[in-house]
Amino acid sequence: MQIAFIGLGNMGAPMAANLAAAGHSVTGFDVAGTTATGVTNAATAVEAVTGADVVITMLPNGDILRAVAADIVPHMKPGAVLLDCSTVDVSSARAVAELCAAAGLGALDAPVSGGIGGASAGTLTFMVGGSDDAFTIAQPLFDIMGQKAVHCGASGNGQAAKICNNMILGVTMIATCEAFALADKLGLARDKMFDVVSTSSGYSWSMNAYCPAPGVGPTSPADNDYKPGFAAELMLKDLRLSQQAAEAAHADTPMGQAATELYRSFVEDEDGRGRDFSAMLPRFEARTRGD
Ligand code: NAD
């Protein structure tokens, strides 16, 4: 397949390199001039997408995605598919899909989980919104870049799945961290706390697979001085998207709202930026009730 890849950052560069290594012809473009192994760089986004069967975007946010889409859609080959793998707001994903439909193009929103490690190893999970036809065209590419692609329904549903999942993750991580800090103050040893909760009804991915307490449970960023991992500011981005979507849909999400405010404060007013999102544990540890 002839593939264009726009946005060769931390995630995009290894994803594009995996497609090239699998034998596809990949032309890339990034405003920062970054490149990826096996990928031919184009001078502009328009040059990159000309003649491409599938155009993949991996960009920072919805405004940039909208701007890039407005730029490239008029130059894409009839019947080609725009496959956006960025994490963006649901409305931007749906607006870009409408723009594509009006131009006779397919569109998929396919945000990922798995982080930079998953992007390099080709083991990402894709949550996909869009038509069956577009999904079928993109399936072989999902197979190269990832281990699983779930077709979640119409355009925007991939983003909806991603932000709902990450809202649960943010909330459960905070709950796990505040419970550890409470256990400390009650004199309960962390390994005992892990032993009980990881096999009781308080268990979750945050506790069992990504335990925020160093030296307890499986190896996680807590064991590496809370170096990310999944940075607190990326969690804040996803929580904000969840609240933006909840406002638009008139959904009541009090826990999501509280988690957003806690991560906002952690990242913007405290020392959370650049630390793993599980560093909420030392944060709670250092605080007392009423702080
Ligand atoms: P990044 O900032 O490393 O990469 C984004 C790239 O887009 C940059 O290289 C930037 O120069 C480029 N870019 C910006 N504007 C552009 C434009 N107009 N045209 C062309 N290129 C442009 O970010 P990343 O970590 O690769 O993340 C990309 C997306 O994936 C984000 O939406 C992020 O939320 C999502 N995501 C990231 C992770 C992660 O662990 N890093 C995990 C899951 C999802």
Short mmCIF file of C-alpha atoms and ligand atoms in Angstrom, two decimals:
data_model
loop_
_atom_site.label_atom_id
_atom_site.label_comp_id
_atom_site.label_asym_id
_atom_site.label_seq_id
_atom_site.Cartn_x
_atom_site.Cartn_y
_atom_site.Cartn_z
CA MET A 1 0.00 0.00 0.00
CA GLN A 2 1.04 3.59 -0.56
CA ILE A 3 0.83 5.21 2.89
CA ALA A 4 1.28 8.82 4.01
CA PHE A 5 2.15 9.40 7.68
CA ILE A 6 1.71 12.88 9.15
CA GLY A 7 3.08 13.54 12.64
CA LEU A 8 6.33 11.65 13.23
CA GLY A 9 6.63 12.28 16.98
CA ASN A 10 7.19 9.90 19.88
CA MET A 11 4.35 7.65 18.76
CA GLY A 12 4.11 8.35 15.02
CA ALA A 13 7.79 7.71 14.16
CA PRO A 14 7.92 4.09 15.43
CA MET A 15 4.45 3.34 14.00
CA ALA A 16 5.53 4.61 10.56
CA ALA A 17 8.81 2.68 10.81
CA ASN A 18 6.90 -0.55 11.52
CA LEU A 19 4.73 -0.04 8.42
CA ALA A 20 7.82 0.56 6.28
CA ALA A 21 9.57 -2.49 7.77
CA ALA A 22 6.53 -4.60 6.82
CA GLY A 23 7.07 -3.65 3.17
CA HIS A 24 4.66 -0.74 2.67
CA SER A 25 5.79 2.39 0.85
CA VAL A 26 5.56 5.16 3.46
CA THR A 27 5.95 8.90 2.87
CA GLY A 28 6.12 11.01 6.01
CA PHE A 29 5.73 14.63 7.01
CA ASP A 30 6.19 16.44 10.32
CA VAL A 31 6.40 20.22 10.83
CA ALA A 32 9.36 19.63 13.15
CA GLY A 33 11.27 17.90 10.32
CA THR A 34 11.46 14.59 12.22
CA THR A 35 11.83 11.38 10.29
CA ALA A 36 11.45 7.62 10.79
CA THR A 37 13.41 4.57 9.69
CA GLY A 38 12.46 3.44 6.18
CA VAL A 39 10.17 6.43 5.62
CA THR A 40 10.68 8.91 2.75
CA ASN A 41 10.21 12.49 3.91
CA ALA A 42 8.00 14.87 1.91
CA ALA A 43 8.41 18.66 1.92
CA THR A 44 4.76 19.30 2.78
CA ALA A 45 1.73 17.39 4.05
CA VAL A 46 0.03 17.83 0.68
CA GLU A 47 3.00 16.29 -1.12
CA ALA A 48 2.98 13.36 1.33
CA VAL A 49 -0.71 12.51 0.78
CA THR A 50 -0.72 12.79 -3.02
CA GLY A 51 -1.43 9.33 -4.43
CA ALA A 52 -1.67 7.65 -1.00
CA ASP A 53 -4.23 4.87 -0.39
CA VAL A 54 -4.24 5.53 3.35
CA VAL A 55 -3.21 8.71 5.16
CA ILE A 56 -2.37 8.24 8.84
CA THR A 57 -2.22 11.20 11.25
CA MET A 58 -0.64 11.09 14.74
CA LEU A 59 -0.94 14.66 16.03
CA PRO A 60 -1.08 16.48 19.38
CA ASN A 61 -4.73 17.65 19.48
CA GLY A 62 -8.06 18.22 17.73
CA ASP A 63 -7.36 21.76 16.50
CA ILE A 64 -4.17 20.64 14.75
CA LEU A 65 -5.98 17.59 13.32
CA ARG A 66 -8.75 19.83 11.92
CA ALA A 67 -6.17 22.18 10.35
CA VAL A 68 -4.17 19.33 8.82
CA ALA A 69 -7.35 17.66 7.50
CA ALA A 70 -8.55 20.91 5.88
CA ASP A 71 -5.16 21.15 4.19
CA ILE A 72 -4.84 17.57 2.89
CA VAL A 73 -8.39 16.32 2.22
CA PRO A 74 -8.75 18.23 -1.10
CA HIS A 75 -5.54 16.56 -2.33
CA MET A 76 -6.27 12.97 -1.33
CA LYS A 77 -6.93 10.26 -3.92
CA PRO A 78 -10.66 9.46 -4.42
CA GLY A 79 -11.64 6.52 -2.22
CA ALA A 80 -8.57 6.88 0.03
CA VAL A 81 -8.94 6.60 3.83
CA LEU A 82 -7.87 9.16 6.44
CA LEU A 83 -6.90 7.16 9.53
CA ASP A 84 -6.40 9.39 12.57
CA CYS A 85 -4.64 7.67 15.47
CA SER A 86 -4.24 10.81 17.67
CA THR A 87 -6.19 11.23 20.89
CA VAL A 88 -8.55 14.14 20.20
CA ASP A 89 -12.00 15.36 21.22
CA VAL A 90 -14.99 13.45 19.89
CA SER A 91 -16.36 16.50 18.02
CA SER A 92 -13.12 17.05 16.08
CA ALA A 93 -13.10 13.35 15.11
CA ARG A 94 -16.70 13.62 13.85
CA ALA A 95 -16.04 16.93 12.03
CA VAL A 96 -13.05 15.45 10.19
CA ALA A 97 -15.10 12.35 9.25
CA GLU A 98 -17.80 14.63 7.74
CA LEU A 99 -15.19 16.57 5.79
CA CYS A 100 -13.86 13.27 4.38
CA ALA A 101 -17.34 11.94 3.54
CA ALA A 102 -18.16 15.16 1.63
CA ALA A 103 -14.96 14.66 -0.41
CA GLY A 104 -15.69 10.98 -1.18
CA LEU A 105 -13.05 9.70 1.24
CA GLY A 106 -13.20 7.15 4.06
CA ALA A 107 -12.37 8.20 7.63
CA LEU A 108 -11.51 6.35 10.82
CA ASP A 109 -10.76 7.65 14.30
CA ALA A 110 -8.45 5.08 15.86
CA PRO A 111 -6.81 6.30 19.07
CA VAL A 112 -4.40 3.88 20.70
CA SER A 113 -3.40 2.54 24.05
CA GLY A 114 -0.02 1.00 24.71
CA GLY A 115 2.21 4.10 24.74
CA ILE A 116 5.62 4.54 23.18
CA GLY A 117 6.67 0.97 24.07
CA GLY A 118 3.61 -0.44 22.29
CA ALA A 119 4.22 1.82 19.28
CA SER A 120 7.81 0.54 18.92
CA ALA A 121 6.93 -3.11 19.50
CA GLY A 122 3.88 -3.00 17.21
CA THR A 123 1.60 -4.07 20.06
CA LEU A 124 -0.80 -1.12 20.29
CA THR A 125 -4.54 -1.54 20.84
CA PHE A 126 -6.68 0.53 18.46
CA MET A 127 -10.18 1.71 19.37
CA VAL A 128 -11.83 2.46 16.05
CA GLY A 129 -14.81 4.52 14.88
CA GLY A 130 -15.97 4.69 11.26
CA SER A 131 -17.49 2.64 8.45
CA ASP A 132 -17.05 -1.12 7.92
CA ASP A 133 -15.48 -0.47 4.51
CA ALA A 134 -12.83 1.88 5.87
CA PHE A 135 -12.13 -0.52 8.77
CA THR A 136 -11.57 -3.38 6.32
CA ILE A 137 -9.07 -1.29 4.31
CA ALA A 138 -7.14 -0.32 7.48
CA GLN A 139 -7.20 -3.77 9.14
CA PRO A 140 -3.86 -4.99 7.69
CA LEU A 141 -2.21 -1.81 8.98
CA PHE A 142 -3.68 -2.31 12.46
CA ASP A 143 -2.25 -5.84 12.36
CA ILE A 144 1.26 -4.44 11.76
CA MET A 145 1.13 -1.53 14.24
CA GLY A 146 -0.85 -3.31 16.93
CA GLN A 147 -2.05 -6.50 18.54
CA LYS A 148 -5.76 -5.66 18.59
CA ALA A 149 -8.23 -3.33 16.86
CA VAL A 150 -11.77 -3.05 18.20
CA HIS A 151 -14.35 -1.58 15.82
CA CYS A 152 -16.48 0.48 18.23
CA GLY A 153 -19.09 1.75 15.75
CA ALA A 154 -19.59 5.02 13.90
CA SER A 155 -17.14 7.93 13.63
CA GLY A 156 -16.12 9.37 16.99
CA ASN A 157 -16.77 6.11 18.85
CA GLY A 158 -13.07 5.22 18.93
CA GLN A 159 -12.34 8.48 20.75
CA ALA A 160 -15.36 7.90 22.99
CA ALA A 161 -14.01 4.47 24.01
CA LYS A 162 -10.53 5.86 24.64
CA ILE A 163 -11.62 8.73 26.89
CA CYS A 164 -14.12 6.60 28.84
CA ASN A 165 -11.38 4.02 29.47
CA ASN A 166 -8.89 6.66 30.54
CA MET A 167 -11.45 8.38 32.79
CA ILE A 168 -11.81 5.06 34.64
CA LEU A 169 -8.01 4.75 34.76
CA GLY A 170 -7.52 8.25 36.20
CA VAL A 171 -10.21 7.72 38.82
CA THR A 172 -8.98 4.26 39.88
CA MET A 173 -5.36 5.42 40.04
CA ILE A 174 -6.32 8.26 42.38
CA ALA A 175 -8.47 5.92 44.50
CA THR A 176 -5.63 3.39 44.70
CA CYS A 177 -3.09 6.07 45.67
CA GLU A 178 -5.24 7.71 48.32
CA ALA A 179 -6.04 4.28 49.79
CA PHE A 180 -2.31 3.43 50.02
CA ALA A 181 -1.66 6.78 51.75
CA LEU A 182 -4.52 6.10 54.18
CA ALA A 183 -3.19 2.58 54.85
CA ASP A 184 0.24 4.11 55.64
CA LYS A 185 -1.32 6.41 58.22
CA LEU A 186 -3.28 3.51 59.71
CA GLY A 187 -0.06 1.51 60.11
CA LEU A 188 -0.94 -1.10 57.48
CA ALA A 189 2.14 -2.35 55.57
CA ARG A 190 2.00 -1.73 51.82
CA ASP A 191 2.79 -5.31 50.87
CA LYS A 192 -0.09 -6.53 53.05
CA MET A 193 -2.37 -3.90 51.53
CA PHE A 194 -1.38 -5.10 48.02
CA ASP A 195 -1.79 -8.74 48.98
CA VAL A 196 -5.33 -8.15 50.21
CA VAL A 197 -6.64 -5.63 47.68
CA SER A 198 -5.14 -7.25 44.56
CA THR A 199 -7.18 -10.37 45.33
CA SER A 200 -10.25 -8.63 46.77
CA SER A 201 -13.02 -6.43 45.43
CA GLY A 202 -10.82 -3.30 45.40
CA TYR A 203 -8.61 -4.77 42.68
CA SER A 204 -8.11 -2.92 39.40
CA TRP A 205 -5.52 -2.51 36.66
CA SER A 206 -4.06 0.42 38.64
CA MET A 207 -3.48 -1.81 41.66
CA ASN A 208 -2.75 -5.17 40.06
CA ALA A 209 -0.78 -4.32 36.91
CA TYR A 210 0.64 -0.85 37.60
CA CYS A 211 0.93 -0.72 41.37
CA PRO A 212 1.81 2.87 42.41
CA ALA A 213 3.75 1.71 45.51
CA PRO A 214 7.48 1.08 44.90
CA GLY A 215 8.72 -2.42 45.68
CA VAL A 216 5.21 -3.82 45.84
CA GLY A 217 3.45 -5.87 43.15
CA PRO A 218 4.72 -6.04 39.57
CA THR A 219 7.50 -3.74 38.35
CA SER A 220 6.01 -0.37 37.40
CA PRO A 221 7.14 3.27 37.03
CA ALA A 222 6.94 3.53 40.84
CA ASP A 223 10.05 1.30 40.88
CA ASN A 224 11.85 3.75 38.59
CA ASP A 225 11.35 6.91 40.66
CA TYR A 226 8.02 7.55 38.87
CA LYS A 227 9.64 8.27 35.50
CA PRO A 228 6.89 7.84 32.87
CA GLY A 229 5.38 5.41 31.83
CA PHE A 230 2.31 7.41 31.21
CA ALA A 231 3.01 11.02 32.17
CA ALA A 232 0.62 12.90 34.46
CA GLU A 233 0.14 15.63 31.83
CA LEU A 234 -1.02 13.04 29.26
CA MET A 235 -3.53 11.72 31.79
CA LEU A 236 -4.68 15.31 32.35
CA LYS A 237 -5.14 15.75 28.58
CA ASP A 238 -7.35 12.65 28.37
CA LEU A 239 -9.35 13.58 31.50
CA ARG A 240 -10.00 17.04 30.05
CA LEU A 241 -11.24 15.43 26.83
CA SER A 242 -13.57 13.23 28.90
CA GLN A 243 -15.04 16.28 30.65
CA GLN A 244 -15.37 18.19 27.38
CA ALA A 245 -17.31 15.24 25.95
CA ALA A 246 -19.39 14.89 29.14
CA GLU A 247 -20.37 18.56 28.95
CA ALA A 248 -21.37 18.27 25.30
CA ALA A 249 -23.41 15.11 26.03
CA HIS A 250 -24.90 16.49 29.30
CA ALA A 251 -23.50 13.48 31.17
CA ASP A 252 -23.01 13.65 34.94
CA THR A 253 -19.40 12.54 35.68
CA PRO A 254 -18.54 13.73 39.20
CA MET A 255 -15.61 11.33 39.69
CA GLY A 256 -14.16 12.18 36.30
CA GLN A 257 -14.50 15.86 37.17
CA ALA A 258 -12.75 15.39 40.52
CA ALA A 259 -9.93 13.38 38.90
CA THR A 260 -9.47 16.10 36.26
CA GLU A 261 -9.13 18.78 38.95
CA LEU A 262 -6.66 16.67 40.97
CA TYR A 263 -4.44 15.99 37.95
CA ARG A 264 -4.74 19.66 36.90
CA SER A 265 -3.49 20.77 40.27
CA PHE A 266 -0.78 18.08 40.32
CA VAL A 267 0.53 19.07 36.86
CA GLU A 268 0.01 22.85 36.91
CA ASP A 269 0.40 23.90 40.55
CA GLU A 270 2.59 21.14 42.00
CA ASP A 271 5.50 18.96 40.80
CA GLY A 272 3.52 16.49 38.66
CA ARG A 273 4.64 17.54 35.17
CA GLY A 274 7.06 15.00 33.72
CA ARG A 275 6.28 12.42 36.40
CA ASP A 276 4.31 9.23 35.91
CA PHE A 277 0.58 9.54 36.66
CA SER A 278 1.01 7.05 39.52
CA ALA A 279 3.16 9.65 41.35
CA MET A 280 -0.16 10.66 42.92
CA LEU A 281 0.91 8.27 45.71
CA PRO A 282 3.88 10.32 47.01
CA ARG A 283 1.64 13.38 46.57
CA PHE A 284 -1.01 11.97 48.93
CA GLU A 285 1.71 10.62 51.23
CA ALA A 286 3.07 14.14 51.75
CA ARG A 287 -0.34 15.67 52.45
CA THR A 288 -2.65 15.65 55.43
CA ARG A 289 -6.42 16.04 55.63
CA GLY A 290 -7.44 19.61 54.86
CA ASP A 291 -4.32 20.46 52.77
P1 NAD B 1 4.47 14.14 20.00
O1 NAD B 1 4.29 15.56 20.42
O2 NAD B 1 5.74 13.43 20.27
O3 NAD B 1 4.19 14.02 18.40
C1 NAD B 1 3.30 14.84 17.68
C2 NAD B 1 4.01 15.26 16.40
O4 NAD B 1 3.11 16.00 15.58
C3 NAD B 1 5.22 16.18 16.66
O5 NAD B 1 6.39 15.60 16.12
C4 NAD B 1 4.84 17.48 15.97
O6 NAD B 1 5.95 18.17 15.39
C5 NAD B 1 3.88 16.99 14.91
N1 NAD B 1 2.98 18.03 14.40
C6 NAD B 1 2.38 19.03 15.08
N2 NAD B 1 1.65 19.79 14.25
C7 NAD B 1 1.83 19.27 13.00
C8 NAD B 1 1.34 19.63 11.71
N3 NAD B 1 0.53 20.67 11.53
N4 NAD B 1 1.73 18.88 10.66
C9 NAD B 1 2.57 17.83 10.81
N5 NAD B 1 3.07 17.43 12.01
C10 NAD B 1 2.69 18.16 13.09
O7 NAD B 1 3.22 13.35 20.62
P2 NAD B 1 3.06 11.75 20.74
O8 NAD B 1 3.47 11.33 22.10
O9 NAD B 1 3.62 11.10 19.53
O10 NAD B 1 1.46 11.64 20.74
C11 NAD B 1 0.71 11.76 19.54
C12 NAD B 1 -0.75 11.50 19.84
O11 NAD B 1 -0.89 10.21 20.41
C13 NAD B 1 -1.36 12.48 20.85
O12 NAD B 1 -2.68 12.78 20.44
C14 NAD B 1 -1.34 11.70 22.16
O13 NAD B 1 -2.36 12.11 23.05
C15 NAD B 1 -1.56 10.29 21.66
N6 NAD B 1 -1.04 9.23 22.54
C16 NAD B 1 0.22 9.33 23.08
C17 NAD B 1 0.70 8.33 23.92
C18 NAD B 1 2.09 8.40 24.50
O14 NAD B 1 2.38 7.59 25.40
N7 NAD B 1 2.95 9.31 24.07
C19 NAD B 1 -0.11 7.22 24.20
C20 NAD B 1 -1.37 7.12 23.61
C21 NAD B 1 -1.83 8.15 22.79
#
